[in-house]
Amino acid sequence: MAEELYPKEFLRGIANKGFIENGHVLYTAFQFDDTGREDGNREASINWLDDDGAIALALNQRKENGKIQFSGGVARINLDYAKMILHNFSQVGFSYERAPLENNKYHGNLLLANSLSKQTRQMLMTGLALAAGTNIIPQTNVV
């Protein structure tokens, strides 16, 4: 089976401005949900930056109540940089995937093994925040 090709960057939606401090993305912007996956992973949704449509889709995404989903904007993260920061964790339970949705062809997930300790999960989340840094595309839609 051929290896999946991934773009150079991915986006992580920032639910609110409380996940940003002094222009930096905080580790709390990378919450991993235990969704009951059969592979034993937790997931954090992302959009793969295949083209600029991924940015527009993320910034225009809405909750069920019609409000903007990512009022804090979106973090733009270089995949190679994130892999460099997290290279020691790929052997203990960090990975990623494409997981297109009916209304979002860019969708994917960052994956963390459920078996990781809370402290290790927080280190991974911190590494992702470090990779994101200040590379935030601000929300310009009416919130």
PDB file of C-alpha atoms in Angstrom:
ATOM      1  CA  MET A   1       0.000   0.000   0.000  1.00  0.00           C
ATOM      2  CA  ALA A   2       1.355   3.435  -0.934  1.00  0.00           C
ATOM      3  CA  GLU A   3       2.157   5.864   1.863  1.00  0.00           C
ATOM      4  CA  GLU A   4      -0.411   8.650   2.265  1.00  0.00           C
ATOM      5  CA  LEU A   5       0.824  12.001   1.045  1.00  0.00           C
ATOM      6  CA  TYR A   6       0.265  14.930   3.341  1.00  0.00           C
ATOM      7  CA  PRO A   7       0.592  18.640   2.604  1.00  0.00           C
ATOM      8  CA  LYS A   8       3.325  20.677   4.272  1.00  0.00           C
ATOM      9  CA  GLU A   9       0.889  22.335   6.681  1.00  0.00           C
ATOM     10  CA  PHE A  10      -2.253  21.702   8.670  1.00  0.00           C
ATOM     11  CA  LEU A  11      -4.720  23.908  10.518  1.00  0.00           C
ATOM     12  CA  ARG A  12      -6.056  23.619  14.030  1.00  0.00           C
ATOM     13  CA  GLY A  13      -9.149  25.630  14.849  1.00  0.00           C
ATOM     14  CA  ILE A  14      -8.915  27.769  17.988  1.00  0.00           C
ATOM     15  CA  ALA A  15     -12.255  27.671  19.787  1.00  0.00           C
ATOM     16  CA  ASN A  16     -11.805  31.045  21.491  1.00  0.00           C
ATOM     17  CA  LYS A  17      -9.242  33.707  22.283  1.00  0.00           C
ATOM     18  CA  GLY A  18      -8.689  32.135  25.711  1.00  0.00           C
ATOM     19  CA  PHE A  19      -6.467  29.597  23.932  1.00  0.00           C
ATOM     20  CA  ILE A  20      -4.101  32.391  22.875  1.00  0.00           C
ATOM     21  CA  GLU A  21      -1.814  34.354  25.200  1.00  0.00           C
ATOM     22  CA  ASN A  22       0.480  37.182  24.105  1.00  0.00           C
ATOM     23  CA  GLY A  23      -0.050  36.117  20.499  1.00  0.00           C
ATOM     24  CA  HIS A  24       0.999  32.500  21.156  1.00  0.00           C
ATOM     25  CA  VAL A  25      -1.193  29.426  20.840  1.00  0.00           C
ATOM     26  CA  LEU A  26      -1.502  27.699  24.226  1.00  0.00           C
ATOM     27  CA  TYR A  27      -1.283  23.938  24.716  1.00  0.00           C
ATOM     28  CA  THR A  28      -4.953  23.908  25.740  1.00  0.00           C
ATOM     29  CA  ALA A  29      -5.882  24.569  22.090  1.00  0.00           C
ATOM     30  CA  PHE A  30      -4.888  20.954  21.414  1.00  0.00           C
ATOM     31  CA  GLN A  31      -7.418  18.968  23.401  1.00  0.00           C
ATOM     32  CA  PHE A  32      -7.608  15.307  22.370  1.00  0.00           C
ATOM     33  CA  ASP A  33     -11.036  13.692  22.668  1.00  0.00           C
ATOM     34  CA  ASP A  34     -11.571  10.093  23.686  1.00  0.00           C
ATOM     35  CA  THR A  35     -14.114   9.215  21.008  1.00  0.00           C
ATOM     36  CA  GLY A  36     -14.124   5.469  21.625  1.00  0.00           C
ATOM     37  CA  ARG A  37     -12.027   4.681  18.565  1.00  0.00           C
ATOM     38  CA  GLU A  38     -11.359   0.992  18.056  1.00  0.00           C
ATOM     39  CA  ASP A  39      -7.640   1.664  17.523  1.00  0.00           C
ATOM     40  CA  GLY A  40      -7.256   2.994  21.072  1.00  0.00           C
ATOM     41  CA  ASN A  41      -6.460   6.588  20.099  1.00  0.00           C
ATOM     42  CA  ARG A  42      -7.749   9.972  21.152  1.00  0.00           C
ATOM     43  CA  GLU A  43      -8.203  12.512  18.382  1.00  0.00           C
ATOM     44  CA  ALA A  44      -7.920  16.241  17.768  1.00  0.00           C
ATOM     45  CA  SER A  45      -9.531  17.480  14.557  1.00  0.00           C
ATOM     46  CA  ILE A  46      -7.462  19.369  12.028  1.00  0.00           C
ATOM     47  CA  ASN A  47      -7.756  20.476   8.421  1.00  0.00           C
ATOM     48  CA  TRP A  48      -4.995  19.533   6.012  1.00  0.00           C
ATOM     49  CA  LEU A  49      -3.888  22.597   4.067  1.00  0.00           C
ATOM     50  CA  ASP A  50      -4.255  21.126   0.579  1.00  0.00           C
ATOM     51  CA  ASP A  51      -5.229  24.567  -0.737  1.00  0.00           C
ATOM     52  CA  ASP A  52      -6.583  27.902   0.537  1.00  0.00           C
ATOM     53  CA  GLY A  53     -10.087  26.434   0.621  1.00  0.00           C
ATOM     54  CA  ALA A  54      -9.092  24.699   3.872  1.00  0.00           C
ATOM     55  CA  ILE A  55      -8.534  28.089   5.528  1.00  0.00           C
ATOM     56  CA  ALA A  56     -11.836  29.507   4.308  1.00  0.00           C
ATOM     57  CA  LEU A  57     -13.708  26.395   5.407  1.00  0.00           C
ATOM     58  CA  ALA A  58     -12.195  26.478   8.910  1.00  0.00           C
ATOM     59  CA  LEU A  59     -12.837  30.188   9.409  1.00  0.00           C
ATOM     60  CA  ASN A  60     -16.435  29.850   8.247  1.00  0.00           C
ATOM     61  CA  GLN A  61     -17.245  26.688  10.201  1.00  0.00           C
ATOM     62  CA  ARG A  62     -20.280  27.093  12.434  1.00  0.00           C
ATOM     63  CA  LYS A  63     -21.678  25.329  15.473  1.00  0.00           C
ATOM     64  CA  GLU A  64     -25.180  23.866  15.475  1.00  0.00           C
ATOM     65  CA  ASN A  65     -26.472  27.132  16.979  1.00  0.00           C
ATOM     66  CA  GLY A  66     -25.092  29.096  14.011  1.00  0.00           C
ATOM     67  CA  LYS A  67     -22.223  30.777  15.870  1.00  0.00           C
ATOM     68  CA  ILE A  68     -18.678  30.711  14.472  1.00  0.00           C
ATOM     69  CA  GLN A  69     -16.884  27.536  15.633  1.00  0.00           C
ATOM     70  CA  PHE A  70     -13.376  29.015  15.831  1.00  0.00           C
ATOM     71  CA  SER A  71     -13.731  32.516  17.222  1.00  0.00           C
ATOM     72  CA  GLY A  72     -10.011  32.526  18.071  1.00  0.00           C
ATOM     73  CA  GLY A  73      -9.047  31.885  14.442  1.00  0.00           C
ATOM     74  CA  VAL A  74      -6.942  28.978  13.221  1.00  0.00           C
ATOM     75  CA  ALA A  75      -3.361  27.982  13.921  1.00  0.00           C
ATOM     76  CA  ARG A  76      -1.298  27.202  10.818  1.00  0.00           C
ATOM     77  CA  ILE A  77       1.289  24.523  11.594  1.00  0.00           C
ATOM     78  CA  ASN A  78       4.172  23.217   9.508  1.00  0.00           C
ATOM     79  CA  LEU A  79       4.020  19.403   9.554  1.00  0.00           C
ATOM     80  CA  ASP A  80       7.800  18.885   9.314  1.00  0.00           C
ATOM     81  CA  TYR A  81       8.405  21.315  12.179  1.00  0.00           C
ATOM     82  CA  ALA A  82       5.778  19.597  14.347  1.00  0.00           C
ATOM     83  CA  LYS A  83       7.292  16.184  13.515  1.00  0.00           C
ATOM     84  CA  MET A  84      10.758  17.470  14.435  1.00  0.00           C
ATOM     85  CA  ILE A  85       9.526  18.726  17.809  1.00  0.00           C
ATOM     86  CA  LEU A  86       7.524  15.555  18.487  1.00  0.00           C
ATOM     87  CA  HIS A  87       9.846  12.967  16.911  1.00  0.00           C
ATOM     88  CA  ASN A  88      10.442  11.136  20.197  1.00  0.00           C
ATOM     89  CA  PHE A  89       6.697  10.737  20.695  1.00  0.00           C
ATOM     90  CA  SER A  90       5.919   9.035  17.375  1.00  0.00           C
ATOM     91  CA  GLN A  91       7.140   5.750  18.867  1.00  0.00           C
ATOM     92  CA  VAL A  92       4.992   6.042  21.987  1.00  0.00           C
ATOM     93  CA  GLY A  93       1.697   6.997  20.479  1.00  0.00           C
ATOM     94  CA  PHE A  94       1.522  10.157  18.343  1.00  0.00           C
ATOM     95  CA  SER A  95       0.379  10.040  14.724  1.00  0.00           C
ATOM     96  CA  TYR A  96      -2.063  11.640  12.297  1.00  0.00           C
ATOM     97  CA  GLU A  97      -4.481  10.742   9.546  1.00  0.00           C
ATOM     98  CA  ARG A  98      -6.742  12.038   6.843  1.00  0.00           C
ATOM     99  CA  ALA A  99     -10.399  11.575   7.729  1.00  0.00           C
ATOM    100  CA  PRO A 100     -12.520  13.488   5.195  1.00  0.00           C
ATOM    101  CA  LEU A 101     -16.075  14.320   6.177  1.00  0.00           C
ATOM    102  CA  GLU A 102     -19.090  14.768   3.929  1.00  0.00           C
ATOM    103  CA  ASN A 103     -18.887  18.552   4.312  1.00  0.00           C
ATOM    104  CA  ASN A 104     -15.099  18.844   4.791  1.00  0.00           C
ATOM    105  CA  LYS A 105     -12.711  17.160   2.367  1.00  0.00           C
ATOM    106  CA  TYR A 106      -9.720  18.626   4.268  1.00  0.00           C
ATOM    107  CA  HIS A 107     -10.556  17.037   7.618  1.00  0.00           C
ATOM    108  CA  GLY A 108      -8.093  14.896   9.467  1.00  0.00           C
ATOM    109  CA  ASN A 109      -7.049  14.046  12.998  1.00  0.00           C
ATOM    110  CA  LEU A 110      -3.998  14.237  15.178  1.00  0.00           C
ATOM    111  CA  LEU A 111      -3.910  10.997  17.150  1.00  0.00           C
ATOM    112  CA  LEU A 112      -2.658  10.154  20.640  1.00  0.00           C
ATOM    113  CA  ALA A 113      -2.649   6.730  22.218  1.00  0.00           C
ATOM    114  CA  ASN A 114      -5.184   6.463  25.060  1.00  0.00           C
ATOM    115  CA  SER A 115      -2.543   4.627  27.063  1.00  0.00           C
ATOM    116  CA  LEU A 116      -0.358   7.726  27.422  1.00  0.00           C
ATOM    117  CA  SER A 117      -0.236   9.338  30.839  1.00  0.00           C
ATOM    118  CA  LYS A 118      -1.818  12.739  31.389  1.00  0.00           C
ATOM    119  CA  GLN A 119       1.669  14.232  31.751  1.00  0.00           C
ATOM    120  CA  THR A 120       2.834  12.776  28.423  1.00  0.00           C
ATOM    121  CA  ARG A 121      -0.339  14.007  26.711  1.00  0.00           C
ATOM    122  CA  GLN A 122       0.335  17.494  28.077  1.00  0.00           C
ATOM    123  CA  MET A 123       3.923  17.375  26.784  1.00  0.00           C
ATOM    124  CA  LEU A 124       2.616  16.476  23.326  1.00  0.00           C
ATOM    125  CA  MET A 125       0.035  19.242  23.459  1.00  0.00           C
ATOM    126  CA  THR A 126       2.773  21.679  24.500  1.00  0.00           C
ATOM    127  CA  GLY A 127       4.934  20.534  21.588  1.00  0.00           C
ATOM    128  CA  LEU A 128       2.065  21.189  19.183  1.00  0.00           C
ATOM    129  CA  ALA A 129       1.545  24.647  20.684  1.00  0.00           C
ATOM    130  CA  LEU A 130       5.259  25.328  20.265  1.00  0.00           C
ATOM    131  CA  ALA A 131       5.023  24.256  16.610  1.00  0.00           C
ATOM    132  CA  ALA A 132       2.056  26.598  16.129  1.00  0.00           C
ATOM    133  CA  GLY A 133       3.785  29.488  17.894  1.00  0.00           C
ATOM    134  CA  THR A 134       2.298  32.789  16.759  1.00  0.00           C
ATOM    135  CA  ASN A 135       1.228  31.518  13.335  1.00  0.00           C
ATOM    136  CA  ILE A 136      -2.461  32.310  13.807  1.00  0.00           C
ATOM    137  CA  ILE A 137      -4.885  33.277  11.084  1.00  0.00           C
ATOM    138  CA  PRO A 138      -7.282  35.621  12.904  1.00  0.00           C
ATOM    139  CA  GLN A 139     -11.031  35.218  12.781  1.00  0.00           C
ATOM    140  CA  THR A 140     -12.478  38.055  10.740  1.00  0.00           C
ATOM    141  CA  ASN A 141     -16.092  36.885  10.596  1.00  0.00           C
ATOM    142  CA  VAL A 142     -18.590  38.445  12.961  1.00  0.00           C
ATOM    143  CA  VAL A 143     -18.440  36.365  16.106  1.00  0.00           C
TER     144      VAL A 143
END
